[in-house]
Amino acid sequence: MSAHGHHITPARTLVMVFAGLVFLTILTVVTSRMETGPLHVPLAIAIASFKAILVVLFFMALKYDNKVNALILSVGTLFVIVFLGITLLDTMYRGDLPNTQKGTIMDQQRAEEALKAEDPGAEAVRINRPENP
Amino acid sequence: MSGTTLAHSAHQPEVNYLNHTKTLKSWLFTLDHKRIGLMYLGAVALAFLAGGILALLVRIELLAPGQTIMGPDAYNQSFTLHAVLMIFAFIIPAVPAVMGNFVLPIQLGAKDVAFPRLNLASFYIYLLGGVIVLSALFVGRIDGGWTFYAPYSERVGDSILFVTLGVFVMGFSSILTGLNFIVTVHKMRAPGLTWTRLPLFVWSIYSTSIVQVLATPVIGITMVLLFLERALKIGIFDPALGGDPVLFQHFFWFYSHPAVYIMILPAFGIVSDLMGTFSRHQVSGYKFVALSSVAIAFLGFMVWGHHMFVSGQSATSSIVFSLITYLIGIPTGVKVLNWVTTMYRGSIWLQTPMLYALAFLFTFSIGGFTGIMLGVLAIDVHLHDTYFVVAHFHYVMMGGNVIAALGGLHYWWPKMTGRMFNETAGRVAAALVFIGFNLTFFPQFIMGSQGMPRRYYDYLPEFQGMHQLSTYGSWVLAAGLFLILGYLLWSLVKGERATANPWGALTLEWTHASSPPDMHNFHDTPVVTRGPYDYHLAPELFVTSPGGDGAAEQVHPTETKA
Amino acid sequence: MAQTTVAALESQDHHAHPAHLQHHFVSSEQQFDAAKMGMWLFLITEILLFSGMFVAYTVYRVWHPEVFELSAELLDWKLGGLNTLVLLLSSFTVAYGINRIQHNDRKGLIINLVITLLCAATFMVVKYFEYTGKFAVGIFPGGGFAPTGVYHGHELSHFDVPYASQFFSIYYVMTGIHGVHVLVGMGIFVWLLVKAIRGRFSSEYYTPVELSGLYWHLVDIIWIFLFPLLYLI
């Protein structure tokens, strides 16, 4: 197909990428079992992202492909980030209105049960919730 | 322009895409984008008819407080089914799948879309989805509105499973159509058809397709999760299981707000084409109009939370959503202003399609401005879930999409069928639709601002006057729509034969294809040498033309005015 | 655009149409580019489909990090790691198979497709044992979540905490939908294998192999993220 100008990724490159991916898999297992403190989650995600980039660039040959395909992938990824980011903007700040509760109904039920356990005789312990939800 | 232009040929080809084969099988298994477009037209028109009849029933029920023609349960089911049919089975596929399919490849100078088999498949997937939705009728009550909010949607009867499954399946159809069009626009353009020479209809369908491809998968996974919530109680959305119902709303609106742009962007494209063609004038700010479609497509993904201001989402996110919502006004305003300036110093030809474009300008502007009002946090808290929202939504969807789609249907009808409709009847119907529409929905703004809640079966007596006006308006609107149906069907039998370019338009489907087109669209691949609205570069349109109804003579002044 | 134009003009003076060229394309190159672009668009719809589940995961993890860390202990990182390696190997063989057919080595393609299929089957078998092992001790998705007894040395009563069922719901939904994609991929590879054995592919025409490969790599990438998110952190 070289007559048509298709890029052929050399076997050597593929083998090296595969070796790199195996190494990164081992690395992510090892680091996840070490004490890395606040880096625990970011490190795992960084390694996974790096692996994904390797697959995209070499196995999927995006490095040598038409640029429009790279654009498509970038736009898709961008919108995953938009979806995640804006949703987190709500869920991470949930309850910042004075008239809303942070937890769910289940949390409230549990809090009520805890209160009832403290004082079994109390009448109608209810936190901000109608009698029969 | 090459000498092959068909602009003035009065005769119609003996063999065209409609009659080259005549068996039923040749239609059902066709890979021709034009035939698929027509089959979509039939299916979508049926959905519109069914949804419309339900709307009329709902309006009649609201003629007086209390029970008028149906009980509360039938009422709930009627408006739910009206919404589901109109949104998922009618508006979303209406313009892209009907006119996009028919017109887009011809406007690009291509023989077909990039993936014809996929195109046919998406039609049948759409039909399958429709059948699944309708089968819900036989399972039980259809309840819960078109938004399927959890946890209510997890408590109502099982028929909602069929509705959500149907929506899931129709989503695939939408994805495949969008994917097909994006590739077609990128890879199938005729020689010389650069990005800045694309008709604005192509730009808008392109932007729509981006939204379809990016947003629709999310409604897919949402419906899957809802399905699993009901089947396995996985507890992602149901608060009684520890889930978060607001998360459902995020998922739902991440699709459904962009879906609003799936509905309105194609309408923008039609109106741009109509404005250019019937003003005999370059669409002013072509690049701005084109890119504003893309901008709306992208910004539309970041504003979904303005549907959720009173849902209990965090104030932080409400403020951000509100701010980004204002930004949408900018590209939309760019479009409206450019349409107005296109007409300025143009030679406006008030044929039926242009009447719809002008009606659109009026109704859509009202819909757009009230949208900005609803994006304001404090005002939305007052107006949320009132008839104000219903009116806004219908001004954008019906006053925006449907009126533009009617304009497009009239515009491309001669190309699709090879017949002209009756112009007088067309103008009367356009007037009826415009008056009926405003009469139906304007009172709802007033009612809503006074506190009439949406979706309610009953209401306080002081709202009766407004409700009656609205119901009478819906009858005028229905009369206009049935008149259109009547004269369009009549034109198929008795209509005057259309010339290749009855409107004097400059895009390829008019200049290089006969009416109706050949089965492969063109005899030779067209070579494009000018922009889609470059009337100053198209002298051949301004010689006296045989046939037509004098369009060319009427537009002559453009040359001298400039 | 320039490429399309040139391709279109060039094609007008050579009429040798290869068998795989559809009538509405002017050249094999245009057809190949279109198909590949369509595939990439399809891939981003897949990414967005999975994004919903990743959003659900992130939201619940941010809300209840301690529950997620605790529950993750019940997932066996060795089996997850094995599956990761298996999928990586299958991705490699797909990429190498494409390399082989580009050199017109049909036998090489067939061998690589067979290895890919074996890897995918291994993945599903491991998944089967993971699922059944959990079902046996009452770790079901959602409403059925009632862990009892001892599982791999873990006293399960410690794990029956609020929102643990959310973790396992998300685990089952994500890996389940991913598993469905693996099964679909296996079906595609069987189909490719049949066509390859019949000699339908050559260095001139291997579009289906290339497109299926892209799909398979995406399935691999999803797992590359699922593995650390569910099993490790």
XYZ file of C-alpha atoms in Angstrom, chain B residues 133-491:
359
model
C -41.741 3.649 21.805
C -45.236 3.032 20.458
C -45.274 -0.520 21.785
C -45.114 1.048 25.246
C -48.738 2.027 24.639
C -49.731 -1.620 24.756
C -47.735 -2.336 27.896
C -49.275 0.214 30.144
C -49.439 3.880 31.016
C -46.788 6.163 29.591
C -45.948 8.525 32.373
C -43.099 10.602 33.644
C -42.777 13.300 30.962
C -40.143 13.264 28.260
C -37.380 13.927 30.787
C -37.721 10.587 32.645
C -36.500 12.182 35.872
C -35.388 9.735 38.526
C -36.627 8.602 40.965
C -40.177 8.955 39.577
C -39.209 7.113 36.395
C -38.096 4.224 38.583
C -41.469 4.001 40.309
C -43.910 4.224 37.386
C -45.065 1.249 35.327
C -42.891 -0.829 33.059
C -43.993 0.917 29.883
C -41.333 3.544 30.566
C -38.765 0.844 29.871
C -40.038 0.682 26.300
C -39.976 4.433 25.933
C -36.402 4.685 27.190
C -35.325 1.730 25.075
C -36.938 3.372 22.054
C -35.117 6.627 22.776
C -31.862 4.664 23.140
C -32.399 2.995 19.760
C -33.389 6.224 18.003
C -30.233 7.743 19.462
C -28.170 5.291 17.432
C -29.948 6.407 14.293
C -29.103 9.995 15.138
C -25.437 9.153 15.810
C -25.047 7.274 12.545
C -26.661 10.065 10.533
C -24.400 12.655 12.159
C -21.287 10.548 11.635
C -22.207 10.007 8.002
C -22.715 13.707 7.343
C -19.471 14.789 9.014
C -17.460 12.392 6.867
C -19.449 13.399 3.785
C -18.704 17.085 4.314
C -15.021 16.385 4.907
C -14.362 13.899 2.152
C -16.986 14.235 -0.591
C -16.887 17.877 -1.651
C -16.771 18.621 -5.349
C -13.661 20.140 -6.908
C -13.488 23.829 -6.084
C -15.966 23.604 -3.208
C -13.771 25.009 -0.465
C -14.937 25.388 3.119
C -15.748 29.050 2.531
C -17.875 28.186 -0.499
C -20.094 25.754 1.385
C -23.747 26.741 1.531
C -24.662 27.791 5.063
C -27.122 24.917 5.243
C -24.132 22.573 4.974
C -22.336 24.428 7.752
C -25.323 24.150 10.028
C -25.885 20.458 9.317
C -22.175 19.935 9.927
C -22.401 21.633 13.325
C -25.549 19.677 14.125
C -23.768 16.460 13.293
C -20.942 17.289 15.681
C -23.496 17.685 18.458
C -25.261 14.470 17.482
C -22.048 12.477 17.551
C -20.774 13.938 20.824
C -23.947 14.192 22.877
C -26.139 11.273 21.867
C -23.938 8.518 23.376
C -24.492 10.083 26.780
C -28.289 9.713 26.551
C -27.540 6.135 25.523
C -25.609 5.350 28.686
C -28.156 7.306 30.749
C -30.962 5.136 29.434
C -28.868 2.007 30.079
C -28.234 3.122 33.660
C -31.911 3.931 34.179
C -32.772 0.512 32.818
C -30.301 -1.123 35.224
C -31.592 1.008 38.108
C -34.998 -0.500 37.563
C -33.802 -4.016 36.853
C -30.989 -4.401 39.399
C -31.458 -1.440 41.780
C -27.878 -0.326 41.176
C -28.516 2.838 43.188
C -26.771 5.461 41.075
C -29.798 7.767 40.761
C -32.375 6.582 43.279
C -32.018 8.462 46.595
C -33.726 5.641 48.492
C -30.818 3.409 47.468
C -28.164 6.006 48.210
C -28.089 7.423 44.709
C -28.264 11.008 43.569
C -31.267 12.066 41.460
C -29.545 15.316 40.522
C -26.837 13.232 38.866
C -29.525 11.821 36.603
C -30.442 15.339 35.601
C -26.803 16.081 34.780
C -26.644 12.994 32.598
C -29.958 13.709 30.956
C -29.272 17.369 30.208
C -25.717 16.760 29.050
C -27.487 15.229 26.074
C -30.774 17.024 26.034
C -29.509 20.551 26.146
C -27.172 20.032 23.189
C -30.127 18.221 21.619
C -31.921 21.561 21.615
C -29.156 22.709 19.282
C -29.594 19.563 17.205
C -33.116 20.861 16.743
C -32.381 24.534 16.085
C -29.044 24.602 14.207
C -30.427 23.056 10.996
C -33.181 25.664 11.109
C -30.498 28.371 11.159
C -29.012 26.831 8.039
C -32.293 26.785 6.166
C -33.012 30.385 7.090
C -29.523 31.456 5.979
C -30.050 29.819 2.582
C -33.523 31.328 2.252
C -32.320 34.796 3.219
C -29.516 34.710 0.663
C -31.615 33.262 -2.135
C -34.740 35.344 -1.718
C -32.847 38.564 -1.052
C -30.655 37.939 -4.111
C -27.815 39.054 -1.936
C -24.629 37.694 -0.458
C -25.406 36.535 3.095
C -23.616 39.200 5.055
C -20.872 38.080 7.407
C -20.766 34.627 5.767
C -17.822 33.437 7.841
C -19.351 34.698 11.054
C -22.653 33.014 10.329
C -20.860 29.770 9.437
C -18.563 29.749 12.447
C -21.259 30.887 14.851
C -23.006 27.573 14.131
C -19.887 25.755 15.259
C -19.560 28.074 18.248
C -23.151 27.402 19.279
C -22.550 23.676 18.899
C -19.602 23.838 21.292
C -20.956 26.347 23.804
C -24.205 24.391 23.876
C -22.377 21.625 25.721
C -21.505 23.805 28.687
C -24.849 25.208 29.715
C -26.959 22.171 30.531
C -27.273 23.066 34.186
C -29.577 26.003 33.461
C -32.342 23.424 33.408
C -31.431 22.535 36.982
C -31.373 25.837 38.853
C -34.015 24.646 41.286
C -32.899 21.003 41.430
C -30.627 21.472 44.443
C -27.387 21.567 42.467
C -24.682 23.702 44.008
C -24.960 27.467 43.750
C -21.418 27.543 42.383
C -22.368 25.514 39.353
C -25.634 27.431 38.889
C -23.706 30.688 38.658
C -21.261 29.240 36.129
C -24.058 27.751 34.051
C -25.940 31.026 34.096
C -22.891 32.971 32.905
C -22.121 30.582 30.045
C -25.783 30.677 29.049
C -25.502 34.397 28.391
C -22.566 33.683 26.073
C -24.804 31.642 23.769
C -26.586 34.904 23.026
C -23.493 36.187 21.207
C -23.242 33.715 18.288
C -27.026 33.627 18.065
C -27.161 37.394 17.916
C -24.461 37.347 15.220
C -26.765 35.210 13.117
C -29.927 37.234 13.617
C -28.163 40.526 12.868
C -26.558 39.094 9.744
C -29.881 37.793 8.444
C -31.346 41.249 8.845
C -28.418 42.918 7.094
C -28.614 40.344 4.296
C -32.045 41.677 3.431
C -30.838 45.268 3.592
C -30.308 46.499 -0.004
C -31.236 43.074 -1.304
C -34.060 42.471 -3.771
C -36.471 40.679 -1.522
C -38.769 38.254 -3.285
C -41.665 37.388 -0.997
C -42.397 33.829 -2.074
C -43.750 31.310 0.455
C -40.347 30.032 1.657
C -39.227 33.585 2.361
C -42.427 34.238 4.313
C -41.432 31.401 6.623
C -37.922 32.817 6.940
C -39.371 36.168 7.999
C -41.804 34.498 10.395
C -38.849 32.595 11.826
C -36.933 35.802 12.414
C -39.810 37.117 14.510
C -40.749 34.007 16.470
C -37.222 32.771 16.995
C -36.095 36.148 18.303
C -38.845 36.029 20.905
C -37.851 32.472 21.768
C -34.190 33.423 21.985
C -34.677 36.478 24.164
C -36.954 34.660 26.584
C -34.264 31.979 26.706
C -31.795 34.522 28.014
C -34.374 35.612 30.575
C -34.710 32.013 31.752
C -30.934 31.757 31.954
C -30.912 34.479 34.591
C -30.720 32.675 37.914
C -33.099 34.808 39.940
C -35.751 35.068 37.211
C -35.608 31.351 36.524
C -36.378 30.517 40.129
C -39.637 32.408 39.688
C -40.457 31.148 36.185
C -39.197 27.580 36.508
C -41.777 24.934 35.602
C -44.372 27.490 34.572
C -46.055 28.026 31.210
C -43.406 30.659 30.541
C -40.965 27.820 29.971
C -43.501 25.975 27.817
C -43.991 29.102 25.708
C -40.243 29.741 25.410
C -39.594 26.155 24.416
C -42.297 26.170 21.758
C -41.179 29.542 20.410
C -37.736 28.052 19.861
C -38.755 24.567 18.762
C -41.943 25.251 16.845
C -41.381 28.926 16.035
C -37.737 28.195 15.304
C -37.350 24.706 14.007
C -40.769 23.861 12.604
C -41.353 27.183 10.856
C -37.881 27.038 9.323
C -38.435 23.406 8.376
C -41.668 24.393 6.642
C -39.740 27.087 4.790
C -37.157 24.505 3.780
C -39.811 22.014 2.765
C -41.474 24.570 0.478
C -38.084 25.680 -0.836
C -36.901 22.181 -1.743
C -40.321 20.718 -2.618
C -39.898 21.446 -6.361
C -36.495 19.777 -6.254
C -37.757 16.761 -4.334
C -40.903 16.148 -6.359
C -40.472 18.081 -9.583
C -43.761 19.892 -8.917
C -44.649 23.419 -7.847
C -47.161 23.912 -5.059
C -49.895 26.502 -5.307
C -48.297 29.786 -4.305
C -51.513 31.451 -3.131
C -52.442 28.531 -0.926
C -48.865 28.569 0.356
C -49.106 32.192 1.395
C -52.478 31.701 3.083
C -51.145 28.700 4.992
C -48.015 30.578 6.037
C -50.193 33.359 7.426
C -52.418 30.868 9.262
C -49.404 29.104 10.771
C -47.851 32.367 11.885
C -51.035 33.768 13.412
C -52.102 30.439 14.911
C -48.686 29.833 16.401
C -48.482 33.206 18.111
C -52.057 32.970 19.308
C -51.326 29.568 20.822
C -48.119 30.335 22.610
C -47.974 34.049 23.368
C -50.736 33.821 26.006
C -48.659 31.128 27.663
C -45.889 33.652 28.378
C -48.412 35.798 30.215
C -49.937 32.876 32.091
C -46.530 31.593 33.050
C -45.318 34.895 34.405
C -48.495 34.959 36.496
C -47.659 31.556 37.947
C -49.559 28.950 35.903
C -47.486 25.768 36.405
C -46.689 23.592 33.423
C -47.973 20.035 32.986
C -50.946 20.650 35.301
C -54.256 19.077 34.445
C -56.362 21.636 36.291
C -55.992 25.359 36.862
C -57.451 28.340 38.649
C -60.413 30.040 36.932
C -58.512 33.301 36.380
C -56.326 31.562 33.805
C -59.241 30.381 31.712
C -59.255 33.320 29.289
C -55.622 32.786 28.379
C -56.056 29.038 28.086
C -59.008 29.532 25.759
C -57.032 31.916 23.542
C -54.253 29.370 23.418
C -56.607 26.549 22.474
C -58.306 28.598 19.740
C -54.849 29.458 18.428
C -53.976 25.782 18.234
C -56.985 25.280 15.948
C -55.835 28.064 13.606
C -52.375 26.520 13.599
C -53.793 23.094 12.834
C -55.879 24.537 9.993
C -52.735 26.057 8.477
C -50.790 22.815 8.797
C -53.564 20.698 7.281
C -53.868 23.206 4.437
C -50.152 22.698 3.760
C -50.580 18.939 3.803
C -53.504 19.290 1.394
C -51.895 21.474 -1.248
C -48.571 19.651 -1.117
C -50.313 16.332 -1.764
C -52.414 18.044 -4.460
C -49.264 19.366 -6.121
